[in-house]
PDB file of C-alpha atoms and ligand atoms in Angstrom:
ATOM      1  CA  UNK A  20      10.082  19.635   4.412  1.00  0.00           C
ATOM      2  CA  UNK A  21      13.423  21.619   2.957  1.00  0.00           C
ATOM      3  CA  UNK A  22      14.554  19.596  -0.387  1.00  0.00           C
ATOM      4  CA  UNK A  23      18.363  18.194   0.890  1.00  0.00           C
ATOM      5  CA  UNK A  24      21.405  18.085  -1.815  1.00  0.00           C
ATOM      6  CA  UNK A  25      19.416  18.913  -4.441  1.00  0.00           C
ATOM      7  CA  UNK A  26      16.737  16.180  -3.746  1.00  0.00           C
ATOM      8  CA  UNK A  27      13.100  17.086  -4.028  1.00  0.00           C
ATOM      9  CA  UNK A  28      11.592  16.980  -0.523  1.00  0.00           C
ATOM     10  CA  UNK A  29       8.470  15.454   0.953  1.00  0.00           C
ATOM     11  CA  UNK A  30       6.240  18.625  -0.152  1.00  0.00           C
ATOM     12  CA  UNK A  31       7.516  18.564  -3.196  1.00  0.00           C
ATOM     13  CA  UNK A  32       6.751  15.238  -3.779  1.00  0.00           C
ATOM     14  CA  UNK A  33       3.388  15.054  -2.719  1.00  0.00           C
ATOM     15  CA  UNK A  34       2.365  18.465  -5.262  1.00  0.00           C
ATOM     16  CA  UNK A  35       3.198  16.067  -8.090  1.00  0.00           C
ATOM     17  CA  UNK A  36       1.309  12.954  -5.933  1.00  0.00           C
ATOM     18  CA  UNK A  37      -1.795  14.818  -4.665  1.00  0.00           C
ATOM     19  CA  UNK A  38      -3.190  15.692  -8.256  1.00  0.00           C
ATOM     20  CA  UNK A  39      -2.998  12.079  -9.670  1.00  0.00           C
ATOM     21  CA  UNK A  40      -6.442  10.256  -8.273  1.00  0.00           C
ATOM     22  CA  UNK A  41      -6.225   7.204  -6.054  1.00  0.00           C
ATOM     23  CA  UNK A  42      -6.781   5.976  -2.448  1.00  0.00           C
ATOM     24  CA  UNK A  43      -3.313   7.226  -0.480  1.00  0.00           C
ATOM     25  CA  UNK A  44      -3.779   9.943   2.235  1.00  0.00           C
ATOM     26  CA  UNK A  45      -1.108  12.983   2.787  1.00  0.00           C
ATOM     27  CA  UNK A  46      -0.281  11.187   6.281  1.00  0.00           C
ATOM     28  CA  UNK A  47       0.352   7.871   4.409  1.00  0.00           C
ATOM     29  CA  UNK A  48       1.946   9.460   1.602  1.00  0.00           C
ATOM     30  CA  UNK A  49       4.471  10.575   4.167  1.00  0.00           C
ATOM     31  CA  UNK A  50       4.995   7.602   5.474  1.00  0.00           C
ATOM     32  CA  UNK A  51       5.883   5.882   2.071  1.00  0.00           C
ATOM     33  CA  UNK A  52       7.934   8.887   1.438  1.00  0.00           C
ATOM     34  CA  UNK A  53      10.120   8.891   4.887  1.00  0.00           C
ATOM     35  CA  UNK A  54      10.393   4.801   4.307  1.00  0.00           C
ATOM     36  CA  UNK A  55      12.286   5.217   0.541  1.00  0.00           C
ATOM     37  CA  UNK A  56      14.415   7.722   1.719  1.00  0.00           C
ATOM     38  CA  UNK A  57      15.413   6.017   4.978  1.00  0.00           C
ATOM     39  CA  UNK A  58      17.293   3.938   1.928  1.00  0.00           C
ATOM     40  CA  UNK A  59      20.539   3.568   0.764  1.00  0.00           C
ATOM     41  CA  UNK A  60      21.400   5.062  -2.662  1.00  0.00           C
ATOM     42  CA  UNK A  61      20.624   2.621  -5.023  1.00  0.00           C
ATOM     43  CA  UNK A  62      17.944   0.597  -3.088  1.00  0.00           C
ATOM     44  CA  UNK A  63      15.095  -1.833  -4.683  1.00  0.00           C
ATOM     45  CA  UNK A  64      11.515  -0.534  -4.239  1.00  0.00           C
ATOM     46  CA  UNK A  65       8.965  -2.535  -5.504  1.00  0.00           C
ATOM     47  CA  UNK A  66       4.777  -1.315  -5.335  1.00  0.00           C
ATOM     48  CA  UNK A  67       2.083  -3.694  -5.716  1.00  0.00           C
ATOM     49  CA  UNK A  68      -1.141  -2.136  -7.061  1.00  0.00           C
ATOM     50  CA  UNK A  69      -0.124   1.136  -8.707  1.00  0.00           C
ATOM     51  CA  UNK A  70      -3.333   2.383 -11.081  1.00  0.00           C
ATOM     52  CA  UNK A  71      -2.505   5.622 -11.390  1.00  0.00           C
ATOM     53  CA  UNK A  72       0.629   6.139 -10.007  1.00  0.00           C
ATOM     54  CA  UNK A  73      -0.335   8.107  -7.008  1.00  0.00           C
ATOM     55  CA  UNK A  74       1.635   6.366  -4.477  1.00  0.00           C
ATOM     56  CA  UNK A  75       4.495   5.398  -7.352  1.00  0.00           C
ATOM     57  CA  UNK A  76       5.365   9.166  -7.567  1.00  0.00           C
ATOM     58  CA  UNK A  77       5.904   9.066  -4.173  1.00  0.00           C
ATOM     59  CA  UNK A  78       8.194   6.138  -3.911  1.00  0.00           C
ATOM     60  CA  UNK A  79      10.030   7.330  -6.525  1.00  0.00           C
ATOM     61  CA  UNK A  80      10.662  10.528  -5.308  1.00  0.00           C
ATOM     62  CA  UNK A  81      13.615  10.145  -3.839  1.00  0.00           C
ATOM     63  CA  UNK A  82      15.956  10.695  -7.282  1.00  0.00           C
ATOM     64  CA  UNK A  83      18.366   7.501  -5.930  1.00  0.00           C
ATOM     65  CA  UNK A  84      15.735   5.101  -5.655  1.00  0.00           C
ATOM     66  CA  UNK A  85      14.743   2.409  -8.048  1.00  0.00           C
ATOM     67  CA  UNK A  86      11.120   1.480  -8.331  1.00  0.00           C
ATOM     68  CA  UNK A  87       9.432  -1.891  -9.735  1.00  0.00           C
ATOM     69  CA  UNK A  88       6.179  -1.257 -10.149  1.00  0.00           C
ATOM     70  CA  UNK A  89       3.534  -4.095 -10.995  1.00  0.00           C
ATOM     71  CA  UNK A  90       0.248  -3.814 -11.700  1.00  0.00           C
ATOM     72  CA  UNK A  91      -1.823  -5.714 -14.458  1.00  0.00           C
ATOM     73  CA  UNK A  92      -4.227  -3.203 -15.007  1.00  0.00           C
ATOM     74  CA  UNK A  93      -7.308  -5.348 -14.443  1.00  0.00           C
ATOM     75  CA  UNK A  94     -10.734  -3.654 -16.496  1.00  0.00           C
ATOM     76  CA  UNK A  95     -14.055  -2.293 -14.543  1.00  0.00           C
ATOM     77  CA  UNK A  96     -15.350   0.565 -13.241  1.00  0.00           C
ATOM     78  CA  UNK A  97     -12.928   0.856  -9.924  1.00  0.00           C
ATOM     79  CA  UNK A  98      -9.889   0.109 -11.878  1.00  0.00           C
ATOM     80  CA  UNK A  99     -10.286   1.404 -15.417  1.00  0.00           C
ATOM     81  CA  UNK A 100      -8.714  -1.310 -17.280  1.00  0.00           C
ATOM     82  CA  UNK A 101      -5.774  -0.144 -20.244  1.00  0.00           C
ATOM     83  CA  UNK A 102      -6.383   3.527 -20.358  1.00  0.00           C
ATOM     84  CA  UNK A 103      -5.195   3.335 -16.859  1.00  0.00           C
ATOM     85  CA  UNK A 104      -2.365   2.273 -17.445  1.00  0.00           C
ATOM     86  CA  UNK A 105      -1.483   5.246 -20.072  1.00  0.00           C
ATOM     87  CA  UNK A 106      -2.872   7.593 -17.501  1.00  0.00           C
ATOM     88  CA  UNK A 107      -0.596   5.740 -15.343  1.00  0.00           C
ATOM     89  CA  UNK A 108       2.423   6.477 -17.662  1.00  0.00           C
ATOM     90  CA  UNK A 109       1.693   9.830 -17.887  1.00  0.00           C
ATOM     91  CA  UNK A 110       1.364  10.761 -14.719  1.00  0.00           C
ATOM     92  CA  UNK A 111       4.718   9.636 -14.014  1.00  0.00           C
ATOM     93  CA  UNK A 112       5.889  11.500 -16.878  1.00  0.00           C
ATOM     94  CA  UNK A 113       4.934  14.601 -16.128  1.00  0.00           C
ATOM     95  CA  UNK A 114       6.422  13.968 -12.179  1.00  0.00           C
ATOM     96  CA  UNK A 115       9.627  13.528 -13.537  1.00  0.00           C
ATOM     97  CA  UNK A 116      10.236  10.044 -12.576  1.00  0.00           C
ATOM     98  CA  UNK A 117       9.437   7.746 -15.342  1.00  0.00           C
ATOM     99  CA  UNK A 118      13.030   6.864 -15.995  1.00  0.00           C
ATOM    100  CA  UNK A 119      13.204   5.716 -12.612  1.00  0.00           C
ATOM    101  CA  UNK A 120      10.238   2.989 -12.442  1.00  0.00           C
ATOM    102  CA  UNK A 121      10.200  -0.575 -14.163  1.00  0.00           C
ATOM    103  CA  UNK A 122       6.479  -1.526 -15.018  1.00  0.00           C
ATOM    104  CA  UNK A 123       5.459  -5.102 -15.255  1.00  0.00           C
ATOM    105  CA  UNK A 124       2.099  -5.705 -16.143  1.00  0.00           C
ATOM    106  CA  UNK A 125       1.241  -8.901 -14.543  1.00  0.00           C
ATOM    107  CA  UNK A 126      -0.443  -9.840 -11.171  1.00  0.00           C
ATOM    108  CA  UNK A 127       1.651 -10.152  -8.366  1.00  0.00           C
ATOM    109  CA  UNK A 128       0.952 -13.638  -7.828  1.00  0.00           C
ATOM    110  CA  UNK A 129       1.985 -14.570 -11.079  1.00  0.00           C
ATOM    111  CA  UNK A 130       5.590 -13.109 -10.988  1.00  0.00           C
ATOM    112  CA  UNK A 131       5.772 -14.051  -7.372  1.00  0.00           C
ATOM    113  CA  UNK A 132       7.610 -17.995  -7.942  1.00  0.00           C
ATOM    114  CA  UNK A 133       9.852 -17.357 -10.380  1.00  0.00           C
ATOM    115  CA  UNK A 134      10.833 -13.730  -8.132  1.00  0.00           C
ATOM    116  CA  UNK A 135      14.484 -13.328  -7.989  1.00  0.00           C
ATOM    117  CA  UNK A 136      15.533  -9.913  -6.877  1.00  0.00           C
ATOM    118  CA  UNK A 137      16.225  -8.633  -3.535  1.00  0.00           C
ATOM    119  CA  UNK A 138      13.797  -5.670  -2.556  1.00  0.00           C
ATOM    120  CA  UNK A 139      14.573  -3.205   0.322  1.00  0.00           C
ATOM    121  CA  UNK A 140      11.075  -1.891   0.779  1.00  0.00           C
ATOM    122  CA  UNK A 141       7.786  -3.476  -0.519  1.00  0.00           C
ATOM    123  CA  UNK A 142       4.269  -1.904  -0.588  1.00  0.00           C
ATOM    124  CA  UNK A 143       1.636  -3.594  -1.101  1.00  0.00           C
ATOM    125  CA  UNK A 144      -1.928  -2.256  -2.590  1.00  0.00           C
ATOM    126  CA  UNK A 145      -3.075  -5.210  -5.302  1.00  0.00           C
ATOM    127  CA  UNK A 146      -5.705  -6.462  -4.960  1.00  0.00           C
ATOM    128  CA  UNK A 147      -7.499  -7.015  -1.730  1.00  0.00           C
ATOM    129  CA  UNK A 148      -8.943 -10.362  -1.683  1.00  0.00           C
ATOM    130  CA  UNK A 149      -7.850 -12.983   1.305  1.00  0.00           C
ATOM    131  CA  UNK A 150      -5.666 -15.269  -1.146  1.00  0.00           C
ATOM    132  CA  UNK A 151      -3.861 -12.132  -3.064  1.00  0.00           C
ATOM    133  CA  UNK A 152      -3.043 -10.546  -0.291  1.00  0.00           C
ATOM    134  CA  UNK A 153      -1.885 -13.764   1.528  1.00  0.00           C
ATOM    135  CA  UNK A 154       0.145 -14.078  -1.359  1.00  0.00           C
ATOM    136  CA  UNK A 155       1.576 -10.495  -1.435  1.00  0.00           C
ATOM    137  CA  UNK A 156       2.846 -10.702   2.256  1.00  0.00           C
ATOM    138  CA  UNK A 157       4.816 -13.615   1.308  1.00  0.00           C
ATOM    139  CA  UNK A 158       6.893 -11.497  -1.147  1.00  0.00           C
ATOM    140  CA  UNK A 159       8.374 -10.535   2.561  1.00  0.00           C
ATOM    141  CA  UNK A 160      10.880 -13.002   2.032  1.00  0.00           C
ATOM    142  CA  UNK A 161      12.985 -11.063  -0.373  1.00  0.00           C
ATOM    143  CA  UNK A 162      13.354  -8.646   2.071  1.00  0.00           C
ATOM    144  CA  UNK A 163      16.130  -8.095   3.935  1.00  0.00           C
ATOM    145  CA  UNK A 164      16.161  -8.188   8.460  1.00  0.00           C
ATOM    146  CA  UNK A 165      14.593  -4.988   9.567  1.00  0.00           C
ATOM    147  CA  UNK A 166      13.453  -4.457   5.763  1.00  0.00           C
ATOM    148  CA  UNK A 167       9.881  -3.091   5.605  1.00  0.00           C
ATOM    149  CA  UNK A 168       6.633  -3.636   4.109  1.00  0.00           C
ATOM    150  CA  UNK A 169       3.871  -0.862   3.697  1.00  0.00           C
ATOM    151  CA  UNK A 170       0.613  -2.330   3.800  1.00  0.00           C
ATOM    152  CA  UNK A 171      -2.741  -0.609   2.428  1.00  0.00           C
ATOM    153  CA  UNK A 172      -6.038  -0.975   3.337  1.00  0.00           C
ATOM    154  CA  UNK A 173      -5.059  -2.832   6.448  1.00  0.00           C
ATOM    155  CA  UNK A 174      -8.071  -2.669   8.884  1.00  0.00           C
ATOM    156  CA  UNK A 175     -10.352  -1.469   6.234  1.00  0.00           C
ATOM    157  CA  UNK A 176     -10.819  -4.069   3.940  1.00  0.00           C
ATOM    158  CA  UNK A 177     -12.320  -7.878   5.455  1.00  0.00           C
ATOM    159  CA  UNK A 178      -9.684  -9.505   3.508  1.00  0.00           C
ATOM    160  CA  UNK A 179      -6.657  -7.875   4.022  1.00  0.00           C
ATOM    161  CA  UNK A 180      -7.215  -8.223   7.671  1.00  0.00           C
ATOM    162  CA  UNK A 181      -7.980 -11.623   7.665  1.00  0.00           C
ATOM    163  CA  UNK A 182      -4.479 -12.173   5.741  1.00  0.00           C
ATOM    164  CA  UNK A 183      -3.163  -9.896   8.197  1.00  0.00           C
ATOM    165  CA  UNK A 184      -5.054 -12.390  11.301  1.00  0.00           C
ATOM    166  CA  UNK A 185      -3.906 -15.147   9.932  1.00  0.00           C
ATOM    167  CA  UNK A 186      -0.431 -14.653   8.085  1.00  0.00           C
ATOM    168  CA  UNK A 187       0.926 -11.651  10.176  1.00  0.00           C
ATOM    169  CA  UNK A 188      -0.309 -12.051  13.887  1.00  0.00           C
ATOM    170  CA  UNK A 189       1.363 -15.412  14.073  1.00  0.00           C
ATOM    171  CA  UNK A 190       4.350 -14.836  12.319  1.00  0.00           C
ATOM    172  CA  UNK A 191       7.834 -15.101  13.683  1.00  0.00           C
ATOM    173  CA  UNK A 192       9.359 -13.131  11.041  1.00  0.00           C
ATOM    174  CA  UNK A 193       7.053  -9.900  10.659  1.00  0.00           C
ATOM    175  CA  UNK A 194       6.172  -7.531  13.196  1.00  0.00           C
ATOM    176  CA  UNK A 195       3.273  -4.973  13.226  1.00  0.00           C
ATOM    177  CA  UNK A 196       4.984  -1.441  14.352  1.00  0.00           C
ATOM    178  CA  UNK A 197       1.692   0.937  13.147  1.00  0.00           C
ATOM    179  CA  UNK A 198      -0.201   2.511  11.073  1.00  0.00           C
ATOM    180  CA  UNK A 199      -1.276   5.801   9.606  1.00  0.00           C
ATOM    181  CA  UNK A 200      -4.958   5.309   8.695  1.00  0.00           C
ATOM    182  CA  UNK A 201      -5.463   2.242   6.865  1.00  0.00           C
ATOM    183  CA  UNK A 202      -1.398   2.156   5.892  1.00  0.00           C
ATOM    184  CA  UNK A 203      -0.022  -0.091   8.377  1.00  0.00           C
ATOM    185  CA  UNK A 204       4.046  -0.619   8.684  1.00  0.00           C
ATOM    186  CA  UNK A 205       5.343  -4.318   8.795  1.00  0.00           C
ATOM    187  CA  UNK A 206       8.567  -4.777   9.406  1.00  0.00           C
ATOM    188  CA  UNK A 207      10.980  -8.038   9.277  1.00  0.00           C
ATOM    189  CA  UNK A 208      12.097  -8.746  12.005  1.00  0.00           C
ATOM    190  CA  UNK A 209      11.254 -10.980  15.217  1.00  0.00           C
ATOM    191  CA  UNK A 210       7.935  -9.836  16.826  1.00  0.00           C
ATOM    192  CA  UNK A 211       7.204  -9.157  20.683  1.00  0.00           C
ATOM    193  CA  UNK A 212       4.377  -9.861  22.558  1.00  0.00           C
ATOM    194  CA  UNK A 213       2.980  -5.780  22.549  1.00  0.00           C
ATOM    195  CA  UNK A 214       3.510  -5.898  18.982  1.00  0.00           C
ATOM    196  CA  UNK A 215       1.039  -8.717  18.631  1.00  0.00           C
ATOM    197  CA  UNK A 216      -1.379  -7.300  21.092  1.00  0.00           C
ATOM    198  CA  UNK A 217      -1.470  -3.836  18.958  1.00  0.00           C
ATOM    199  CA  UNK A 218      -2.886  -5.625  15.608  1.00  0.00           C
ATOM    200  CA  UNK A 219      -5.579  -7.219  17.970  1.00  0.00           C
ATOM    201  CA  UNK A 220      -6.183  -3.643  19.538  1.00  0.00           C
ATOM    202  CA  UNK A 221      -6.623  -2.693  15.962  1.00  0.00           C
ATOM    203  CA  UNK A 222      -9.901  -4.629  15.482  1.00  0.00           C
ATOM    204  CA  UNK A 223     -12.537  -2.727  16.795  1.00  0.00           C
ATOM    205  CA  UNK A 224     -11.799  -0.064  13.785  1.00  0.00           C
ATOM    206  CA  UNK A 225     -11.526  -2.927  11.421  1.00  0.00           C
ATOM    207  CA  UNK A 226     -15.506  -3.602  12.804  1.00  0.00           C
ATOM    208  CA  UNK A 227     -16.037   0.331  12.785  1.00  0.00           C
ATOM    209  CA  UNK A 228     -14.709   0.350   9.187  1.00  0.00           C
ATOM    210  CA  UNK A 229     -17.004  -2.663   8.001  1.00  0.00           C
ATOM    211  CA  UNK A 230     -19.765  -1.258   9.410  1.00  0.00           C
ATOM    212  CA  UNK A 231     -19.392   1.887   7.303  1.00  0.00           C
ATOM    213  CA  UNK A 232     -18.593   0.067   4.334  1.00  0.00           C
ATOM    214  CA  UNK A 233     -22.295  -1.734   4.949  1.00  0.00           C
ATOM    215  CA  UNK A 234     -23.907   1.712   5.642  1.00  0.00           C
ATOM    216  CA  UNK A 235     -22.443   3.339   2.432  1.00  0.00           C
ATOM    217  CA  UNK A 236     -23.600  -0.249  -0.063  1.00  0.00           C
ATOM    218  CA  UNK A 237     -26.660   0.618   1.652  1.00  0.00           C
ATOM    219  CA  UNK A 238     -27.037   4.059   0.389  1.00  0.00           C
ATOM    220  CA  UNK A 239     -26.886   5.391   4.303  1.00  0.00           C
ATOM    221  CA  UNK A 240     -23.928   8.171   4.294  1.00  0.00           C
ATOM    222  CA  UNK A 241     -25.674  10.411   6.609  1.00  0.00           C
ATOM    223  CA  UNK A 242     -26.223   7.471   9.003  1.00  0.00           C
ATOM    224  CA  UNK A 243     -22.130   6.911   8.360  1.00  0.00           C
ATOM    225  CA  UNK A 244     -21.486  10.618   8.562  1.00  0.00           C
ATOM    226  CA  UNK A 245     -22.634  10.133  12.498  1.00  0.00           C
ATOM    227  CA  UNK A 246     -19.725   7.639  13.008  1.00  0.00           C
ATOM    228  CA  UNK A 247     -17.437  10.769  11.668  1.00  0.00           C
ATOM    229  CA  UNK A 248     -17.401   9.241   7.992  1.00  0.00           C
ATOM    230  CA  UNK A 249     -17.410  11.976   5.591  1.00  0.00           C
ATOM    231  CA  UNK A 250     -18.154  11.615   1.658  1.00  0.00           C
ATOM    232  CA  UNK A 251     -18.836   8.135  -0.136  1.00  0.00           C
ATOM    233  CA  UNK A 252     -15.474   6.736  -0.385  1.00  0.00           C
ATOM    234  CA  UNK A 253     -14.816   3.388   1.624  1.00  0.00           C
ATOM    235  CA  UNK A 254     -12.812   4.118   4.802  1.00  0.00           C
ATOM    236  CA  UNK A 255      -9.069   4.351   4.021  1.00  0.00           C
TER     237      UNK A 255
HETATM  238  C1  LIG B  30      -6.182   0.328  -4.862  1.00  0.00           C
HETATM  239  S1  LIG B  30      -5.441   0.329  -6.444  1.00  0.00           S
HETATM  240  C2  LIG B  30      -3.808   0.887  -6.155  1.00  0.00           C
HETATM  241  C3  LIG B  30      -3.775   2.320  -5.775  1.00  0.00           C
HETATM  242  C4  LIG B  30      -2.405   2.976  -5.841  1.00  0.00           C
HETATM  243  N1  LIG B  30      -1.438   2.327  -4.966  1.00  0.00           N
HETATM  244  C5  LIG B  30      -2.542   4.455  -5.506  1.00  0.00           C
HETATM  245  O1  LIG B  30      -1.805   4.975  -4.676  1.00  0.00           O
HETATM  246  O2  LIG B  30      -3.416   5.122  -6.065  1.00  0.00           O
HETATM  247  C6  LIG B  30      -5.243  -1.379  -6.742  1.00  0.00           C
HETATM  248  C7  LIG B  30      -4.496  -1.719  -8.020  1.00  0.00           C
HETATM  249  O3  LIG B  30      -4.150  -3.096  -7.944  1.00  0.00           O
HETATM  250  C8  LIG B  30      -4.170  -3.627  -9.230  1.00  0.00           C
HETATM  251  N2  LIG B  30      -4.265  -5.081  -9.124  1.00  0.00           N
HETATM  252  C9  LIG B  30      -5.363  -5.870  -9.115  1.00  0.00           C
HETATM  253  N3  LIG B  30      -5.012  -7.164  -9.020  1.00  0.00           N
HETATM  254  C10 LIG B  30      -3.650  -7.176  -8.929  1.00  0.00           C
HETATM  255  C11 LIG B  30      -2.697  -8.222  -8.812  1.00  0.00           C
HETATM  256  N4  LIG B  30      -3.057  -9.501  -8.725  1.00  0.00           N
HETATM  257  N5  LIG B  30      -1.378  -7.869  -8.778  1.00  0.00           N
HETATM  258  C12 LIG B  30      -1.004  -6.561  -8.831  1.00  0.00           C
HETATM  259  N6  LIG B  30      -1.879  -5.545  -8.949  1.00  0.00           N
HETATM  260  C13 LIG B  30      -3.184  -5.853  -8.994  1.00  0.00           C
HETATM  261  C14 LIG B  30      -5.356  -2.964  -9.908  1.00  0.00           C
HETATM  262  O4  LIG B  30      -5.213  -2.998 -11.325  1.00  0.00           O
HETATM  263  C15 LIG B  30      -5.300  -1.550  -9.314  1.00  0.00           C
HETATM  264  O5  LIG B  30      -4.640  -0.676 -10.178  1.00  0.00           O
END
């Protein structure tokens, strides 16, 4: 994708993105991308779950986007505790787009009461417990009609589906519109009957997903590699 008025462009982006380690696909990457720049100049992003900033040099890409990113930084082998977050910082630095991201190191559910800016896009990739993310899809109310919110690990992980079953499926206010891999797109606005029926067409990979998740805690990757799952990374 050609850089416009001076603004880098999708591939451009995702050179800086694609070395940082993390869990966000090209194809979702894109999809993060396309969202912030669908923005107006000036627009609120705000990431939940950043580690290394993967996905936050994406967002903030776009050079007339602001970025809130929170993430507390939480310790263990996954996560990587403090000296994440410097890898985190530095990783942004050297993508050019420090100045343009706000860190708060709390958890999401913390900052979530007392909350009192408007957001234009939310993504969400905290942590991935039933509660959190039930919590994290009700930051949805500071966005606007038709805002969106990107949602990771949706269909991959037990509990952000059953946040998703349980929050999103009856919901009045957000509709499911798709998903690229495990990144579905929520958006705020009044849902119709097919876009209820497509998260419950979406379960069978959820079970697919599971089931690989089981194979690979069980040490079985060549058993998962036969259901087309390659290399011992959860499905994501
Ligand atoms: C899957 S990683 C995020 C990956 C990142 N979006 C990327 O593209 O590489 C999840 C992150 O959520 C953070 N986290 C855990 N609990 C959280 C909470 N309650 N609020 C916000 N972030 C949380 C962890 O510290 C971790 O960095």
């Amino acid at each position: 994708m050609a850089s416009d008025a001076g603004r880098p462009g999708f591939r451009e982006v995702w050179n800086n993105a694609e070395m940082i380690g993390g869990w966000l696909t090209r194809a979702q990457a894109e999809v993060l991308y396309d969202c912030a720049a669908a923005l107006p100049p000036g627009a609120h992003v705000v990431e939940i779950g950043s580690h290394r900033g993967r996905s936050t040099v994406v967002l903030a890409g776009r050079v007339d986007v602001r970025v809130t990113a929170i993430d507390p930084f939480v310790g263990g082998r996954l996560f990587g505790g403090p000296t994440t977050r410097d890898v985190f910082e530095s990783n942004l630095g050297a993508a050019g787009v420090r100045d343009r991201v706000r860190l708060i190191t709390r958890r999401s559910n913390e900052l979530r009461p007392a909350w009192g800016d408007s957001i234009d896009l939310l993504y969400v990739d905290g942590k991935h417990d039933y509660w959190t993310v039930s919590d994290d899809l009700a930051w949805a109310q500071f966005l606007p009609e038709g805002g969106r919110l990107l949602l990771h690990d949706c269909f991959s992980s037990i509990g952000v589906t059953l946040a998703v079953l349980r929050h999103i499926l009856p919901s009045r206010h957000l509709a499911y519109e798709g998903r690229a891999g495990s990144l579905a797109t929520l958006r705020v606005m009044r849902p119709t009957p097919s876009s209820r029926w497509a998260i419950v067409r979406q379960l069978p990979w959820w079970l697919r997903n599971v089931g690989i998740k089981i194979l690979l805690r069980l040490r079985l990757r060549r058993v998962a590699a036969l259901a087309g799952h390659l290399g011992p990374y959860d499905p994501f």
